PDB file of C-alpha atoms and ligand atoms in Angstrom:
ATOM      1  CA  MET A  68      33.822 -63.876  28.133  1.00 37.00           C
ATOM      2  CA  SER A  69      33.593 -60.616  28.261  1.00 42.00           C
ATOM      3  CA  PHE A  70      35.036 -60.709  31.607  1.00 41.00           C
ATOM      4  CA  LEU A  71      38.028 -62.633  30.336  1.00 41.00           C
ATOM      5  CA  LYS A  72      38.541 -60.267  27.369  1.00 41.00           C
ATOM      6  CA  THR A  73      38.648 -57.206  30.090  1.00 42.00           C
ATOM      7  CA  ILE A  74      41.248 -58.968  32.170  1.00 42.00           C
ATOM      8  CA  THR A  75      43.522 -59.792  28.968  1.00 44.00           C
ATOM      9  CA  PHE A  76      43.091 -56.302  27.830  1.00 44.00           C
ATOM     10  CA  ALA A  77      44.437 -55.000  31.273  1.00 44.00           C
ATOM     11  CA  GLY A  78      47.267 -57.454  31.141  1.00 45.00           C
ATOM     12  CA  ALA A  79      48.457 -56.132  27.708  1.00 45.00           C
ATOM     13  CA  ILE A  80      48.245 -52.559  28.944  1.00 45.00           C
ATOM     14  CA  ALA A  81      50.370 -53.492  32.133  1.00 46.00           C
ATOM     15  CA  LEU A  82      52.811 -55.520  29.895  1.00 47.00           C
ATOM     16  CA  ALA A  83      53.055 -52.282  27.509  1.00 44.00           C
ATOM     17  CA  SER A  84      53.791 -49.929  29.943  1.00 47.00           C
ATOM     18  CA  ALA A  85      56.241 -52.178  31.626  1.00 48.00           C
ATOM     19  CA  ALA A  86      58.310 -52.607  28.334  1.00 50.00           C
ATOM     20  CA  THR A  87      57.808 -48.896  27.651  1.00 52.00           C
ATOM     21  CA  ALA A  88      58.685 -47.646  31.165  1.00 67.00           C
ATOM     22  CA  GLU A  89      61.359 -44.937  30.366  1.00 85.00           C
ATOM     23  CA  GLU A  90      64.719 -46.694  30.797  1.00 93.00           C
ATOM     24  CA  ARG A  91      67.651 -44.949  32.190  1.00 96.00           C
ATOM     25  CA  PHE A  92      71.089 -46.327  32.167  1.00 98.00           C
ATOM     26  CA  ILE A  93      72.997 -45.485  35.111  1.00 98.00           C
ATOM     27  CA  THR A  94      77.049 -45.780  35.651  1.00 98.00           C
ATOM     28  CA  ILE A  95      78.457 -46.167  39.256  1.00 98.00           C
ATOM     29  CA  GLY A  96      82.431 -45.491  39.572  1.00 98.00           C
ATOM     30  CA  THR A  97      84.219 -48.001  41.482  1.00 98.00           C
ATOM     31  CA  GLY A  98      87.915 -48.743  41.734  1.00 98.00           C
ATOM     32  CA  GLY A  99      90.218 -51.712  40.974  1.00 96.00           C
ATOM     33  CA  GLN A 100      88.621 -55.181  40.706  1.00 95.00           C
ATOM     34  CA  THR A 101      90.454 -56.418  43.527  1.00 94.00           C
ATOM     35  CA  GLY A 102      89.080 -53.817  45.832  1.00 97.00           C
ATOM     36  CA  VAL A 103      86.103 -53.322  48.054  1.00 98.00           C
ATOM     37  CA  TYR A 104      84.803 -50.249  45.975  1.00 98.00           C
ATOM     38  CA  PHE A 105      84.046 -52.905  43.117  1.00 98.00           C
ATOM     39  CA  VAL A 106      81.975 -54.778  45.232  1.00 98.00           C
ATOM     40  CA  VAL A 107      79.893 -51.892  46.491  1.00 98.00           C
ATOM     41  CA  GLY A 108      79.027 -50.821  43.029  1.00 98.00           C
ATOM     42  CA  GLN A 109      78.275 -54.420  41.852  1.00 98.00           C
ATOM     43  CA  SER A 110      76.305 -54.907  44.825  1.00 98.00           C
ATOM     44  CA  ILE A 111      74.209 -51.610  44.317  1.00 98.00           C
ATOM     45  CA  CYS A 112      73.656 -52.437  40.766  1.00 98.00           C
ATOM     46  CA  ARG A 113      72.655 -55.840  41.295  1.00 98.00           C
ATOM     47  CA  LEU A 114      69.898 -54.702  43.795  1.00 98.00           C
ATOM     48  CA  VAL A 115      68.844 -51.692  41.419  1.00 98.00           C
ATOM     49  CA  ASN A 116      68.718 -54.032  38.489  1.00 98.00           C
ATOM     50  CA  ARG A 117      66.255 -56.467  40.264  1.00 97.00           C
ATOM     51  CA  ASP A 118      63.588 -53.676  39.625  1.00 96.00           C
ATOM     52  CA  THR A 119      64.100 -52.390  36.319  1.00 97.00           C
ATOM     53  CA  ALA A 120      60.959 -53.164  35.052  1.00 95.00           C
ATOM     54  CA  LYS A 121      59.086 -51.268  37.884  1.00 96.00           C
ATOM     55  CA  THR A 122      61.770 -48.146  37.707  1.00 96.00           C
ATOM     56  CA  GLY A 123      63.544 -48.310  34.171  1.00 97.00           C
ATOM     57  CA  LEU A 124      67.050 -48.169  35.698  1.00 98.00           C
ATOM     58  CA  LYS A 125      69.739 -50.178  34.288  1.00 98.00           C
ATOM     59  CA  CYS A 126      72.934 -49.815  36.488  1.00 98.00           C
ATOM     60  CA  THR A 127      76.494 -50.823  35.511  1.00 98.00           C
ATOM     61  CA  ALA A 128      79.631 -50.457  37.856  1.00 98.00           C
ATOM     62  CA  PRO A 129      82.720 -50.604  35.686  1.00 98.00           C
ATOM     63  CA  SER A 130      86.008 -50.601  37.383  1.00 98.00           C
ATOM     64  CA  THR A 131      88.007 -47.316  37.706  1.00 98.00           C
ATOM     65  CA  GLY A 132      90.993 -45.865  38.910  1.00 98.00           C
ATOM     66  CA  GLY A 133      89.271 -45.136  42.197  1.00 98.00           C
ATOM     67  CA  SER A 134      88.021 -42.146  44.242  1.00 98.00           C
ATOM     68  CA  ILE A 135      89.504 -39.125  42.547  1.00 98.00           C
ATOM     69  CA  ALA A 136      88.726 -40.463  38.798  1.00 98.00           C
ATOM     70  CA  ASN A 137      85.159 -41.264  39.915  1.00 98.00           C
ATOM     71  CA  VAL A 138      84.495 -37.842  41.491  1.00 98.00           C
ATOM     72  CA  ASN A 139      86.030 -36.334  38.350  1.00 98.00           C
ATOM     73  CA  ALA A 140      83.686 -38.414  36.170  1.00 98.00           C
ATOM     74  CA  ILE A 141      80.670 -37.394  37.992  1.00 98.00           C
ATOM     75  CA  ALA A 142      81.690 -33.666  38.018  1.00 98.00           C
ATOM     76  CA  ALA A 143      81.762 -34.042  34.070  1.00 98.00           C
ATOM     77  CA  GLY A 144      78.621 -35.817  33.791  1.00 98.00           C
ATOM     78  CA  ASP A 145      80.356 -38.922  32.638  1.00 98.00           C
ATOM     79  CA  MET A 146      79.169 -40.857  35.471  1.00 98.00           C
ATOM     80  CA  ASP A 147      75.975 -40.631  37.658  1.00 98.00           C
ATOM     81  CA  MET A 148      77.221 -41.761  41.016  1.00 98.00           C
ATOM     82  CA  GLY A 149      80.428 -43.341  42.614  1.00 98.00           C
ATOM     83  CA  VAL A 150      82.475 -44.385  45.474  1.00 98.00           C
ATOM     84  CA  ALA A 151      84.880 -41.812  47.142  1.00 98.00           C
ATOM     85  CA  GLN A 152      86.890 -41.646  50.193  1.00 98.00           C
ATOM     86  CA  SER A 153      85.714 -39.324  52.716  1.00 98.00           C
ATOM     87  CA  ASP A 154      88.365 -36.853  52.326  1.00 98.00           C
ATOM     88  CA  VAL A 155      88.056 -36.888  48.809  1.00 98.00           C
ATOM     89  CA  GLN A 156      84.680 -36.225  49.165  1.00 98.00           C
ATOM     90  CA  TYR A 157      85.305 -33.116  51.628  1.00 98.00           C
ATOM     91  CA  ASN A 158      88.354 -31.888  49.124  1.00 98.00           C
ATOM     92  CA  ALA A 159      86.281 -31.982  46.058  1.00 98.00           C
ATOM     93  CA  TYR A 160      83.287 -30.325  47.677  1.00 98.00           C
ATOM     94  CA  ASN A 161      85.664 -27.235  48.792  1.00 98.00           C
ATOM     95  CA  GLY A 162      87.776 -27.389  46.136  1.00 98.00           C
ATOM     96  CA  VAL A 163      91.216 -28.108  47.798  1.00 97.00           C
ATOM     97  CA  ALA A 164      94.049 -30.507  47.339  1.00 96.00           C
ATOM     98  CA  ASP A 165      93.596 -32.309  44.211  1.00 96.00           C
ATOM     99  CA  PHE A 166      90.506 -30.475  43.455  1.00 98.00           C
ATOM    100  CA  GLU A 167      92.057 -26.801  44.014  1.00 97.00           C
ATOM    101  CA  GLY A 168      90.763 -24.632  41.007  1.00 97.00           C
ATOM    102  CA  LYS A 169      87.905 -27.302  40.488  1.00 96.00           C
ATOM    103  CA  LYS A 170      85.489 -26.907  43.326  1.00 98.00           C
ATOM    104  CA  PHE A 171      82.878 -29.405  42.760  1.00 98.00           C
ATOM    105  CA  ASP A 172      79.909 -27.265  44.274  1.00 98.00           C
ATOM    106  CA  LYS A 173      77.442 -29.637  42.736  1.00 98.00           C
ATOM    107  CA  GLU A 174      78.664 -32.917  44.408  1.00 98.00           C
ATOM    108  CA  ARG A 175      76.107 -34.412  46.657  1.00 99.00           C
ATOM    109  CA  ALA A 176      76.509 -37.080  49.625  1.00 98.00           C
ATOM    110  CA  VAL A 177      74.205 -40.063  49.478  1.00 98.00           C
ATOM    111  CA  PHE A 178      75.518 -42.480  52.243  1.00 98.00           C
ATOM    112  CA  SER A 179      78.826 -43.625  53.759  1.00 98.00           C
ATOM    113  CA  VAL A 180      79.668 -47.163  53.473  1.00 98.00           C
ATOM    114  CA  HIS A 181      82.609 -49.051  55.436  1.00 98.00           C
ATOM    115  CA  GLY A 182      85.675 -48.057  56.710  1.00 98.00           C
ATOM    116  CA  GLU A 183      89.111 -48.107  55.049  1.00 98.00           C
ATOM    117  CA  LEU A 184      92.701 -47.963  56.347  1.00 98.00           C
ATOM    118  CA  LEU A 185      95.739 -46.724  54.812  1.00 98.00           C
ATOM    119  CA  THR A 186      97.330 -50.135  54.882  1.00 98.00           C
ATOM    120  CA  LEU A 187     100.908 -50.744  53.930  1.00 98.00           C
ATOM    121  CA  VAL A 188     102.369 -54.108  53.239  1.00 98.00           C
ATOM    122  CA  ALA A 189     105.771 -54.973  53.291  1.00 98.00           C
ATOM    123  CA  ARG A 190     108.156 -57.763  52.347  1.00 98.00           C
ATOM    124  CA  LYS A 191     109.555 -59.317  55.757  1.00 98.00           C
ATOM    125  CA  ASP A 192     113.110 -59.135  54.352  1.00 98.00           C
ATOM    126  CA  ALA A 193     112.690 -55.489  53.654  1.00 98.00           C
ATOM    127  CA  ASN A 194     112.704 -54.902  57.715  1.00 98.00           C
ATOM    128  CA  ILE A 195     110.154 -52.400  57.509  1.00 98.00           C
ATOM    129  CA  ALA A 196     107.918 -52.291  60.844  1.00 98.00           C
ATOM    130  CA  THR A 197     106.715 -48.685  60.611  1.00 98.00           C
ATOM    131  CA  PHE A 198     106.082 -45.911  58.393  1.00 98.00           C
ATOM    132  CA  ASP A 199     109.269 -44.274  59.079  1.00 98.00           C
ATOM    133  CA  ASP A 200     111.155 -47.238  57.966  1.00 98.00           C
ATOM    134  CA  LEU A 201     110.074 -46.771  54.400  1.00 98.00           C
ATOM    135  CA  LYS A 202     112.909 -43.823  53.550  1.00 98.00           C
ATOM    136  CA  GLY A 203     114.925 -45.058  51.101  1.00 98.00           C
ATOM    137  CA  LYS A 204     112.720 -48.120  50.284  1.00 98.00           C
ATOM    138  CA  ARG A 205     111.026 -49.127  46.843  1.00 98.00           C
ATOM    139  CA  VAL A 206     107.222 -48.306  47.425  1.00 98.00           C
ATOM    140  CA  ASN A 207     104.168 -48.723  45.588  1.00 98.00           C
ATOM    141  CA  VAL A 208     102.196 -45.093  46.098  1.00 98.00           C
ATOM    142  CA  GLY A 209      99.457 -46.009  43.976  1.00 98.00           C
ATOM    143  CA  ASN A 210      97.818 -45.242  40.708  1.00 98.00           C
ATOM    144  CA  PRO A 211      96.923 -41.549  39.822  1.00 97.00           C
ATOM    145  CA  GLY A 212      93.233 -41.165  40.122  1.00 98.00           C
ATOM    146  CA  SER A 213      92.932 -43.260  43.284  1.00 98.00           C
ATOM    147  CA  GLY A 214      92.203 -41.956  46.634  1.00 98.00           C
ATOM    148  CA  SER A 215      94.798 -44.313  47.983  1.00 98.00           C
ATOM    149  CA  ALA A 216      97.711 -42.223  46.164  1.00 98.00           C
ATOM    150  CA  ALA A 217      95.913 -39.270  47.250  1.00 98.00           C
ATOM    151  CA  THR A 218      96.115 -40.310  51.128  1.00 98.00           C
ATOM    152  CA  MET A 219      99.639 -41.527  50.522  1.00 98.00           C
ATOM    153  CA  ALA A 220     100.393 -37.918  49.466  1.00 97.00           C
ATOM    154  CA  VAL A 221      99.005 -36.179  52.432  1.00 97.00           C
ATOM    155  CA  VAL A 222     100.961 -38.417  54.779  1.00 98.00           C
ATOM    156  CA  LEU A 223     104.109 -37.740  52.836  1.00 98.00           C
ATOM    157  CA  ALA A 224     103.489 -34.054  53.048  1.00 98.00           C
ATOM    158  CA  ALA A 225     102.398 -34.011  56.897  1.00 98.00           C
ATOM    159  CA  LYS A 226     105.682 -35.774  57.433  1.00 98.00           C
ATOM    160  CA  GLY A 227     107.862 -33.175  55.001  1.00 98.00           C
ATOM    161  CA  TRP A 228     108.945 -36.157  52.534  1.00 98.00           C
ATOM    162  CA  SER A 229     108.062 -36.461  48.804  1.00 97.00           C
ATOM    163  CA  ASN A 230     108.333 -39.478  46.480  1.00 97.00           C
ATOM    164  CA  ALA A 231     112.252 -38.668  46.208  1.00 97.00           C
ATOM    165  CA  ASP A 232     112.675 -39.957  49.793  1.00 98.00           C
ATOM    166  CA  PHE A 233     111.831 -43.565  48.195  1.00 98.00           C
ATOM    167  CA  SER A 234     114.220 -45.215  46.146  1.00 98.00           C
ATOM    168  CA  LEU A 235     111.213 -46.297  43.927  1.00 98.00           C
ATOM    169  CA  ALA A 236     107.659 -44.700  43.967  1.00 98.00           C
ATOM    170  CA  SER A 237     106.053 -46.979  41.702  1.00 98.00           C
ATOM    171  CA  GLU A 238     102.327 -46.118  40.446  1.00 98.00           C
ATOM    172  CA  LEU A 239     100.974 -49.553  39.839  1.00 98.00           C
ATOM    173  CA  LYS A 240      97.169 -50.348  40.278  1.00 97.00           C
ATOM    174  CA  PRO A 241      95.743 -52.325  43.088  1.00 96.00           C
ATOM    175  CA  ALA A 242      95.625 -55.550  40.922  1.00 95.00           C
ATOM    176  CA  GLU A 243      99.120 -55.129  40.039  1.00 97.00           C
ATOM    177  CA  GLN A 244     101.055 -54.283  43.368  1.00 97.00           C
ATOM    178  CA  ALA A 245     100.408 -58.094  44.936  1.00 96.00           C
ATOM    179  CA  ALA A 246     102.513 -59.767  42.228  1.00 97.00           C
ATOM    180  CA  ALA A 247     105.031 -56.728  42.306  1.00 98.00           C
ATOM    181  CA  LEU A 248     105.709 -57.239  46.031  1.00 98.00           C
ATOM    182  CA  GLY A 249     106.112 -61.302  45.369  1.00 97.00           C
ATOM    183  CA  ASP A 250     108.235 -60.632  42.577  1.00 98.00           C
ATOM    184  CA  ASN A 251     110.533 -58.182  44.653  1.00 98.00           C
ATOM    185  CA  LYS A 252     110.117 -55.421  42.478  1.00 98.00           C
ATOM    186  CA  VAL A 253     108.999 -53.389  45.483  1.00 98.00           C
ATOM    187  CA  ASP A 254     109.607 -53.382  49.123  1.00 98.00           C
ATOM    188  CA  ALA A 255     106.038 -52.342  50.254  1.00 98.00           C
ATOM    189  CA  ILE A 256     102.685 -51.687  48.871  1.00 98.00           C
ATOM    190  CA  SER A 257     100.060 -49.510  50.116  1.00 98.00           C
ATOM    191  CA  TYR A 258      96.112 -49.294  49.560  1.00 98.00           C
ATOM    192  CA  VAL A 259      93.420 -47.230  51.466  1.00 98.00           C
ATOM    193  CA  VAL A 260      91.033 -50.270  51.559  1.00 98.00           C
ATOM    194  CA  GLY A 261      88.480 -51.770  53.528  1.00 98.00           C
ATOM    195  CA  HIS A 262      89.042 -54.930  55.455  1.00 97.00           C
ATOM    196  CA  PRO A 263      89.248 -57.860  55.213  1.00 96.00           C
ATOM    197  CA  ASN A 264      89.829 -57.858  51.348  1.00 94.00           C
ATOM    198  CA  GLY A 265      91.059 -60.221  48.745  1.00 93.00           C
ATOM    199  CA  SER A 266      93.865 -57.857  47.416  1.00 93.00           C
ATOM    200  CA  ILE A 267      95.656 -57.767  50.843  1.00 97.00           C
ATOM    201  CA  GLN A 268      95.168 -61.313  51.373  1.00 96.00           C
ATOM    202  CA  GLU A 269      96.884 -62.081  48.395  1.00 96.00           C
ATOM    203  CA  ALA A 270      99.921 -59.942  48.814  1.00 96.00           C
ATOM    204  CA  THR A 271     100.332 -61.469  52.297  1.00 97.00           C
ATOM    205  CA  SER A 272      99.932 -65.023  51.186  1.00 95.00           C
ATOM    206  CA  THR A 273     102.357 -64.706  48.049  1.00 89.00           C
ATOM    207  CA  VAL A 274     105.461 -63.679  50.044  1.00 96.00           C
ATOM    208  CA  GLU A 275     106.545 -63.544  53.592  1.00 98.00           C
ATOM    209  CA  ALA A 276     105.179 -59.918  54.677  1.00 98.00           C
ATOM    210  CA  ASN A 277     104.094 -57.757  57.251  1.00 97.00           C
ATOM    211  CA  MET A 278     101.865 -54.976  58.140  1.00 98.00           C
ATOM    212  CA  VAL A 279     103.654 -51.769  58.741  1.00 98.00           C
ATOM    213  CA  THR A 280     102.170 -49.252  61.648  1.00 98.00           C
ATOM    214  CA  VAL A 281     101.324 -45.710  60.882  1.00 98.00           C
ATOM    215  CA  ASP A 282     101.242 -43.896  63.756  1.00 98.00           C
ATOM    216  CA  GLY A 283     103.280 -41.090  65.629  1.00 98.00           C
ATOM    217  CA  PRO A 284     102.531 -37.348  66.571  1.00 98.00           C
ATOM    218  CA  VAL A 285     102.233 -36.561  62.691  1.00 98.00           C
ATOM    219  CA  ILE A 286      99.585 -38.869  62.151  1.00 98.00           C
ATOM    220  CA  ASP A 287      97.780 -37.782  65.443  1.00 98.00           C
ATOM    221  CA  LYS A 288      97.980 -34.310  64.226  1.00 98.00           C
ATOM    222  CA  LEU A 289      96.514 -35.090  60.773  1.00 98.00           C
ATOM    223  CA  VAL A 290      93.720 -37.000  62.507  1.00 97.00           C
ATOM    224  CA  ALA A 291      92.942 -34.218  64.907  1.00 98.00           C
ATOM    225  CA  ASP A 292      93.055 -31.474  62.242  1.00 97.00           C
ATOM    226  CA  ASN A 293      90.740 -33.305  59.583  1.00 97.00           C
ATOM    227  CA  PRO A 294      87.090 -34.680  60.417  1.00 95.00           C
ATOM    228  CA  TYR A 295      87.253 -37.112  57.785  1.00 97.00           C
ATOM    229  CA  TYR A 296      90.178 -38.807  59.208  1.00 97.00           C
ATOM    230  CA  ALA A 297      90.167 -41.489  62.334  1.00 97.00           C
ATOM    231  CA  LYS A 298      92.398 -43.643  63.667  1.00 98.00           C
ATOM    232  CA  GLY A 299      91.937 -47.706  63.208  1.00 98.00           C
ATOM    233  CA  VAL A 300      93.452 -51.042  63.831  1.00 98.00           C
ATOM    234  CA  ILE A 301      93.906 -53.920  61.419  1.00 98.00           C
ATOM    235  CA  PRO A 302      92.896 -56.785  63.547  1.00 97.00           C
ATOM    236  CA  GLY A 303      95.702 -59.188  64.383  1.00 98.00           C
ATOM    237  CA  GLY A 304      95.290 -62.396  62.575  1.00 97.00           C
ATOM    238  CA  MET A 305      93.363 -61.324  59.784  1.00 97.00           C
ATOM    239  CA  TYR A 306      96.274 -61.759  57.113  1.00 97.00           C
ATOM    240  CA  PRO A 307      99.128 -64.025  57.391  1.00 96.00           C
ATOM    241  CA  GLY A 308     102.302 -62.520  58.892  1.00 93.00           C
ATOM    242  CA  SER A 309     100.548 -60.030  61.295  1.00 95.00           C
ATOM    243  CA  PRO A 310      99.569 -61.880  64.478  1.00 97.00           C
ATOM    244  CA  ASP A 311      99.134 -58.586  66.319  1.00 97.00           C
ATOM    245  CA  ASP A 312      97.018 -55.504  65.997  1.00 98.00           C
ATOM    246  CA  THR A 313      98.599 -52.751  63.526  1.00 98.00           C
ATOM    247  CA  GLN A 314      97.482 -49.427  64.331  1.00 98.00           C
ATOM    248  CA  THR A 315      96.877 -47.052  61.280  1.00 98.00           C
ATOM    249  CA  PHE A 316      94.297 -44.615  60.269  1.00 98.00           C
ATOM    250  CA  GLY A 317      91.822 -44.001  57.692  1.00 98.00           C
ATOM    251  CA  VAL A 318      88.728 -42.535  56.162  1.00 98.00           C
ATOM    252  CA  LYS A 319      84.984 -43.813  55.301  1.00 98.00           C
ATOM    253  CA  ALA A 320      84.247 -45.251  51.847  1.00 98.00           C
ATOM    254  CA  THR A 321      81.086 -42.786  50.754  1.00 98.00           C
ATOM    255  CA  PHE A 322      78.942 -42.862  48.068  1.00 98.00           C
ATOM    256  CA  VAL A 323      78.261 -39.736  46.203  1.00 98.00           C
ATOM    257  CA  THR A 324      76.479 -38.149  43.121  1.00 99.00           C
ATOM    258  CA  SER A 325      75.712 -34.645  41.472  1.00 99.00           C
ATOM    259  CA  ALA A 326      72.918 -32.317  42.256  1.00 98.00           C
ATOM    260  CA  ASP A 327      72.370 -32.850  38.515  1.00 98.00           C
ATOM    261  CA  VAL A 328      71.092 -36.250  38.838  1.00 98.00           C
ATOM    262  CA  PRO A 329      67.482 -36.457  39.389  1.00 98.00           C
ATOM    263  CA  ASP A 330      65.801 -36.912  42.541  1.00 98.00           C
ATOM    264  CA  GLU A 331      63.610 -40.001  41.551  1.00 97.00           C
ATOM    265  CA  VAL A 332      66.955 -41.689  40.315  1.00 98.00           C
ATOM    266  CA  VAL A 333      68.811 -41.363  43.327  1.00 98.00           C
ATOM    267  CA  TYR A 334      65.748 -42.342  45.330  1.00 98.00           C
ATOM    268  CA  GLU A 335      65.389 -45.775  43.776  1.00 98.00           C
ATOM    269  CA  VAL A 336      68.962 -46.548  44.072  1.00 98.00           C
ATOM    270  CA  VAL A 337      68.844 -45.631  48.029  1.00 98.00           C
ATOM    271  CA  LYS A 338      65.956 -47.612  48.386  1.00 98.00           C
ATOM    272  CA  ALA A 339      67.033 -50.364  46.534  1.00 98.00           C
ATOM    273  CA  VAL A 340      69.984 -50.359  49.013  1.00 98.00           C
ATOM    274  CA  PHE A 341      67.980 -50.070  52.151  1.00 98.00           C
ATOM    275  CA  ASP A 342      64.978 -51.882  51.205  1.00 98.00           C
ATOM    276  CA  ASN A 343      67.344 -55.071  50.692  1.00 98.00           C
ATOM    277  CA  PHE A 344      69.609 -53.970  53.437  1.00 98.00           C
ATOM    278  CA  ASP A 345      70.410 -57.404  54.858  1.00 98.00           C
ATOM    279  CA  ARG A 346      71.022 -58.840  51.664  1.00 97.00           C
ATOM    280  CA  PHE A 347      73.368 -55.731  50.725  1.00 98.00           C
ATOM    281  CA  LYS A 348      75.362 -56.387  54.015  1.00 97.00           C
ATOM    282  CA  GLY A 349      75.875 -59.943  53.075  1.00 96.00           C
ATOM    283  CA  LEU A 350      77.660 -59.387  50.083  1.00 96.00           C
ATOM    284  CA  HIS A 351      80.914 -58.387  51.376  1.00 96.00           C
ATOM    285  CA  PRO A 352      82.424 -58.869  55.008  1.00 96.00           C
ATOM    286  CA  ALA A 353      83.470 -55.285  55.178  1.00 96.00           C
ATOM    287  CA  PHE A 354      79.773 -54.397  55.022  1.00 97.00           C
ATOM    288  CA  ALA A 355      79.097 -56.642  57.884  1.00 95.00           C
ATOM    289  CA  ASN A 356      78.927 -53.926  60.451  1.00 95.00           C
ATOM    290  CA  LEU A 357      77.052 -51.096  58.535  1.00 98.00           C
ATOM    291  CA  LYS A 358      74.129 -49.379  60.464  1.00 98.00           C
ATOM    292  CA  PRO A 359      71.872 -47.241  58.673  1.00 98.00           C
ATOM    293  CA  GLU A 360      71.761 -44.296  61.308  1.00 97.00           C
ATOM    294  CA  GLU A 361      75.709 -43.974  60.876  1.00 97.00           C
ATOM    295  CA  MET A 362      75.772 -44.185  57.084  1.00 98.00           C
ATOM    296  CA  ILE A 363      73.591 -41.269  56.592  1.00 98.00           C
ATOM    297  CA  LYS A 364      75.796 -39.076  58.493  1.00 96.00           C
ATOM    298  CA  ASP A 365      79.281 -40.339  59.298  1.00 96.00           C
ATOM    299  CA  GLY A 366      81.785 -39.134  56.705  1.00 96.00           C
ATOM    300  CA  LEU A 367      79.619 -36.929  54.680  1.00 97.00           C
ATOM    301  CA  SER A 368      80.770 -33.459  54.042  1.00 96.00           C
ATOM    302  CA  ALA A 369      78.771 -32.384  51.190  1.00 98.00           C
ATOM    303  CA  PRO A 370      75.050 -31.823  51.480  1.00 98.00           C
ATOM    304  CA  LEU A 371      72.986 -34.969  51.023  1.00 98.00           C
ATOM    305  CA  HIS A 372      71.022 -35.291  47.765  1.00 98.00           C
ATOM    306  CA  PRO A 373      67.298 -34.484  48.019  1.00 98.00           C
ATOM    307  CA  GLY A 374      66.312 -37.994  46.547  1.00 98.00           C
ATOM    308  CA  ALA A 375      68.513 -39.579  49.346  1.00 98.00           C
ATOM    309  CA  ILE A 376      66.847 -36.995  52.032  1.00 98.00           C
ATOM    310  CA  LYS A 377      63.039 -38.243  50.736  1.00 98.00           C
ATOM    311  CA  TYR A 378      64.048 -41.819  51.376  1.00 98.00           C
ATOM    312  CA  TYR A 379      65.652 -41.307  54.695  1.00 98.00           C
ATOM    313  CA  LYS A 380      62.764 -39.378  55.799  1.00 98.00           C
ATOM    314  CA  GLU A 381      60.071 -41.684  54.595  1.00 98.00           C
ATOM    315  CA  ARG A 382      61.976 -44.250  56.812  1.00 98.00           C
ATOM    316  CA  GLY A 383      61.998 -42.032  59.848  1.00 98.00           C
ATOM    317  CA  TRP A 384      65.714 -41.869  60.060  1.00 97.00           C
ATOM    318  CA  MET A 385      65.877 -37.820  59.750  1.00 96.00           C
TER     319      MET A 385
HETATM  320  N1  LIG B 208      90.274 -46.003  48.555  1.00 94.77           N
HETATM  321  C1  LIG B 208      90.555 -46.830  47.301  1.00 94.77           C
HETATM  322  C2  LIG B 208      90.367 -45.393  46.223  1.00 94.77           C
HETATM  323  O1  LIG B 208      89.842 -44.581  46.595  1.00 94.77           O
HETATM  324  C3  LIG B 208      89.671 -47.737  46.730  1.00 94.77           C
HETATM  325  C4  LIG B 208      89.784 -48.795  47.556  1.00 94.77           C
HETATM  326  C5  LIG B 208      88.788 -49.831  46.757  1.00 94.77           C
HETATM  327  O2  LIG B 208      88.557 -50.075  45.586  1.00 94.77           O
HETATM  328  O3  LIG B 208      88.047 -50.892  47.636  1.00 94.77           O
HETATM  329  O4  LIG B 208      91.420 -45.305  45.200  1.00 94.77           O
END
């Protein structure tokens, strides 16, 4: 009887401590709901929230404007972590481009995720095969706050163009642009995104459309001059209307945080992802080829967060 009592007592203590495990809400910045960042954030939160009873962490990953909006929100302390293109991570840490005058010294890298490519899709009737054919056309350059719009602006500047070289430069969000292409409101749309994804699938199945090649000496120089850019190919046959490979270039999607976020929080988030890595990889086809040894270095320019380093050392990866 007293034995039973002891067990009950111990059980009650365990319950009480689980219920009082200090709760902490963490917010992960993503992107538009039709993109891959949204899936990255939702997937990480799903894994983190399986352990809430143990860790106290409750994770949410709302839709946002994209990379630049996420990094700004992390710098302001409004979000804890977020997904950002490798070029945006670099620019924020170094205080250049969109972050001129607002260098984010406390930016910390956590890991990189999938590769993303500058993806231009044009209506077939607009006769746009290469980037240079976009001159004088109606082009969706992307919403402010997105990494997509920032990378488009980099390409335009490198070519000596501006939005004035388009007859229309619209700033629609990713979720709006497939319909705009189908309704003939624009000739082409742009998105820096991982493949395959539902957004480009929707755009290419709504109307007869083709991928646009982004190559040539200006792109070669951009890739040669900047460590966070790499050439890539959208595989032929992945989307309707583009049976052949499309040459372009792109970045890595990366996961970033701030030095102000406690080590144990970052540690638990990283642990949730890599302790359940096969499950994570299964949550989106763009994650299928991810390898931890590449994720802890490729595309990262800010220093790694100490909470992440702790986990990587435990796994013997560093
Ligand atoms: N690369 C895009 C951006 O930073 C987001 C892509 C996505 O949501 O998958 O705006």
